[in-house]
Amino acid sequence: MLNSKLLQTVNSSHHGSSSSSVFLLNKSSFLSSPSHHGSSSSIPLRPWSIYGRKISGGRLKTMSNNIRASAEISTTTSTEKFVKVKGIVTTRLTIAGALSHLGLNRALDDLTDLAKRTLLIELVSSELDPKSGEEKEPIKDFAQWIGQQGEQVSYECEFEVPEDFGEIGAVLVENQHHKEMFLKDIVFNGFPNGPLHINCESWVHSKFNNRDKRIFFSNKSYLPSETPVGLQKLREIELARLRGDGQGERNQYERIYDYDVYNDLGNPDKTDELARPVLGGPDHPYPRRCRTGRPPTKKDPRSESLSNDFYVPRDEAFSEVKQLTFQFKTLDSVLGALIPQIETRLVDENQGFPYFTAIDSLYNEGIHMKKVAKEGWFNKGLLPRLVKAVANEANELLLFETPELLDRDKFAWLKDEEFSRQTLAGLNPCSIQLVKDWPLKSELDPEIYAPQDSLITTELVERQIRGIMTVQEAMKKKRLFKLDYHDLFLPYVNKVRELPGTTLYGSRTLFFLDEDGTLKPIAIELTRPRNGDKPYWREVFTPSRCNATSCWLWKLAKAHVTSHDSGYHQLYSHWLRTHCATEPYIIAANRRLSGMHPIYRLLFPHFRYTMEINALARQKLINAAGIIESAFSPGKYSIDMSSAIYGKEWRFDQEALPADLIRRGLAVEDPTADHGLKLIIEDYPYANDGLVLYDALKEWVSFYVNHYYPKLEDVESDTELQAWWTEVRTKGHEDKKDEPWWPVLKNQDDLIGILTTIMWVTSGQHAAVNFGQYHYAGYIPNRPTTARTNMPVEDPTDEEYKSFLTRPESTLLDCFPTQVQATTVMAVLDVLSNHSPDEEYIGGELEPAWAEDPQIKAAFERFQGDLKKLEGIIDGRNADFNLKNRAGAGVVPYELLKPYSEHGVTGMGVPNSISI
């Protein structure tokens, strides 16, 4: 069991010490001096007889038994020797805290500072007492304020550490203030082997909220079996605290990680129309999110009530200073202040764009709005870049930046070549698939939906490719590809069509790979299923260069398919595959991997701020009547559909880029090829650049894993690691826990594959589907997010069809999103595509724990070098006009996987983590 004194000092508040002169009796329980070579924080150990500490200048020091003694008293005849150590504690000033820190609490905290008792710092030895066999009692001192520089506030503490105390393995911190503090780091000077640096980067709660002291381990990483004996119980205590007991509603200052289903997306208490199914369980499989413990709604006990603040564990939230520069608050401003202004300014929410010039005016004339009230974040330097002040103080101008696509080629969106190119190098390059079976066929019940055989026939395809080859030859040569949203969307068509102002089809789009490496669209099939007595309807549309009617129908069919791709991209490629699927990895890591575990420290940069941005998504983006439901296909059934796609398509073993390419038929294994893969489409920018990044990640992970797990049995015997992976599968992705495809975790290769997959998803995969959003979808005709009207040949009235023939441009504009929908989406995507000034890019910063080990540091520097090479490779490819999918007149170069970027909407840059 843990030493009762240490357990008390960890779990209970320090109750203050007397400042009177008190003698300490001799206490003999010391270690003989072991070797300390190779450790920057070890201490030469020599016998010493008294725990008394002397501080120059007569300053009082804290005794190990919580009693202070004056400096004069420590001049004894003791033979015990000690090392004088000075600690500098750096905290980060919090803006909101400074504004709210008023009244009685402020006065009390000022007195705490004056009494030099702001922070209680306790040093914990890595060793046990050799006589008692228990943990050594920590050495303590209060840190007092010594100054402020910019946003950083420093505190100082001093210790007299017995030379036989052993290596400092952890620090306990108690915040005496009534408000939380953001603790950056602690540096101890005075040890013979140089400074001891402990990286914290964490909020420390007030002892008045929680009497447990915070535990910070040294930067040295340890597997569970290698944990120094003096830290083993402390390691267990910290993990137990982070897991919590699964009871009650969570408080904002807590750091508890637990699982729950997605039962907080609806708001049934407000109206029945806002009720939503619970996602997570047999009927609606879904990953799990962080438990908040809020009470149930009144109308539906299965649903959780809403609040203004969605709990995330305290260290997952952005620091307040970071919020001032980070796009999170800008996004909150757009959702909370700008969009209501748009809705007020554009009075008719159902009004579309009357002319294409009205869309163009958003970039050169803008929308005049009333100036937003001065209160709140919106006017504190967080205005999105698209809001401009105008001379009249009563107004502001919503003026959109011209998207990169439109700036390079105003007519690109009309071209079939660009429609195809974007399936390989656009916003959603993750859906294109090789056609592996012919004819195309549905797997849905024909009695309920429609006939299974597609109307895209062999004769039609061979006519469209003009006799270049037969379908059989095209299949053999792997020249046919598809976007297939037929079976995924068809079950929702009738339900979506009951919603006002929108429609839906099941769709298939077929492409042919030309000799120049580009795709050419051949046909689009749109299907409406049976609905009661109403029969199914379906039709195939093809490109036409000589028939005006067919040409306009083709444009309309492309608009429908693009809206399907937009919905799939946001719901699955973006939200579910990256944001949503990652949250269970984070929860499990914090519950099962100690902060001193090397794998936790490897993953940590890839988990920063994801839970916070996901919480915002649950509040404003994927919630009932949120942005996705309001402006994307398939409306209020969006998140329900994402559950269906997750159940049908998501597999962890296919989330790694190579496995995903093989699954979609875009690559085959080839040991002689670069990256061990041969791409079926050689000029596939997402895959070309992604594989270089993926391999660089894998090489970095491989060295790291083999460094910490040199023996074959090390991985399987790591209890924390095994518990983490078990919990990811059985709790985080509980609805798929029994699937046979989950990777086993028995050796180094298993671990390397799992870690590389997670790190790829959180960095490269997210960057590829996120930071090009404004470039491509900032111009609504290129990427409409929803389709509002049916095809004019689907059961038209005479008047509707005549209107189409008379002015087909109006029919296309009516199909596009409304002005409110379009401008809302454009404003949100502008923020989501934006890098903050303090973005944390992949390979950017050396983590403090990695710097502790020269070999790990060297490996990371090699990784940084590989990423620099990738930048040059991408620049070279974008300058090669033989690569027509990424270079050419008016073509947007593919830069989404360039590792680094300036801040702003740049269409490049790969952050470590999913933080926007």
Coordinates of N, CA and C in Angstrom, one line a residue, residues 497 503 505 526 537 541 552-554 556-557 560 789-796:
R497 N -37.3 14.2 -48.7 CA -38.2 14.9 -49.6 C -39.5 15.5 -48.9
T503 N -34.4 18.3 -51.7 CA -34.7 17.0 -52.3 C -33.5 16.1 -52.2
Y505 N -31.6 12.3 -54.1 CA -31.6 11.1 -55.0 C -30.6 10.1 -54.4
L526 N -29.4 9.0 -61.5 CA -30.2 9.5 -60.3 C -31.4 8.6 -60.2
W537 N -38.5 6.2 -59.8 CA -38.1 6.9 -61.0 C -36.5 6.9 -61.0
F541 N -28.0 10.5 -67.1 CA -27.6 11.7 -67.9 C -26.2 11.6 -68.3
W552 N -27.9 21.1 -70.5 CA -28.4 21.7 -69.2 C -28.8 20.6 -68.2
L553 N -29.4 19.5 -68.7 CA -29.7 18.5 -67.7 C -28.4 17.9 -67.1
W554 N -27.4 17.8 -67.9 CA -26.1 17.3 -67.4 C -25.6 18.2 -66.3
L556 N -27.3 20.1 -64.4 CA -28.2 19.9 -63.2 C -27.8 18.6 -62.5
A557 N -27.6 17.5 -63.2 CA -27.3 16.3 -62.6 C -25.9 16.4 -61.9
H560 N -26.6 18.0 -58.5 CA -27.1 17.0 -57.5 C -26.0 16.1 -57.0
T789 N -34.3 21.4 -55.6 CA -35.4 21.1 -56.6 C -35.1 19.8 -57.3
N790 N -36.1 19.1 -57.8 CA -35.9 17.9 -58.5 C -35.4 18.2 -59.9
M791 N -34.9 17.2 -60.6 CA -34.6 17.3 -62.0 C -35.8 17.7 -62.8
P792 N -35.7 18.6 -63.7 CA -36.9 19.0 -64.5 C -37.6 17.9 -65.3
V793 N -37.0 16.8 -65.5 CA -37.6 15.7 -66.2 C -38.2 14.6 -65.3
E794 N -38.2 14.9 -64.0 CA -38.8 13.9 -63.1 C -40.3 14.4 -62.8
D795 N -41.2 13.7 -63.5 CA -42.6 14.0 -63.3 C -42.9 15.5 -63.4
P796 N -42.5 16.2 -64.4 CA -42.7 17.6 -64.4 C -44.1 18.0 -64.8

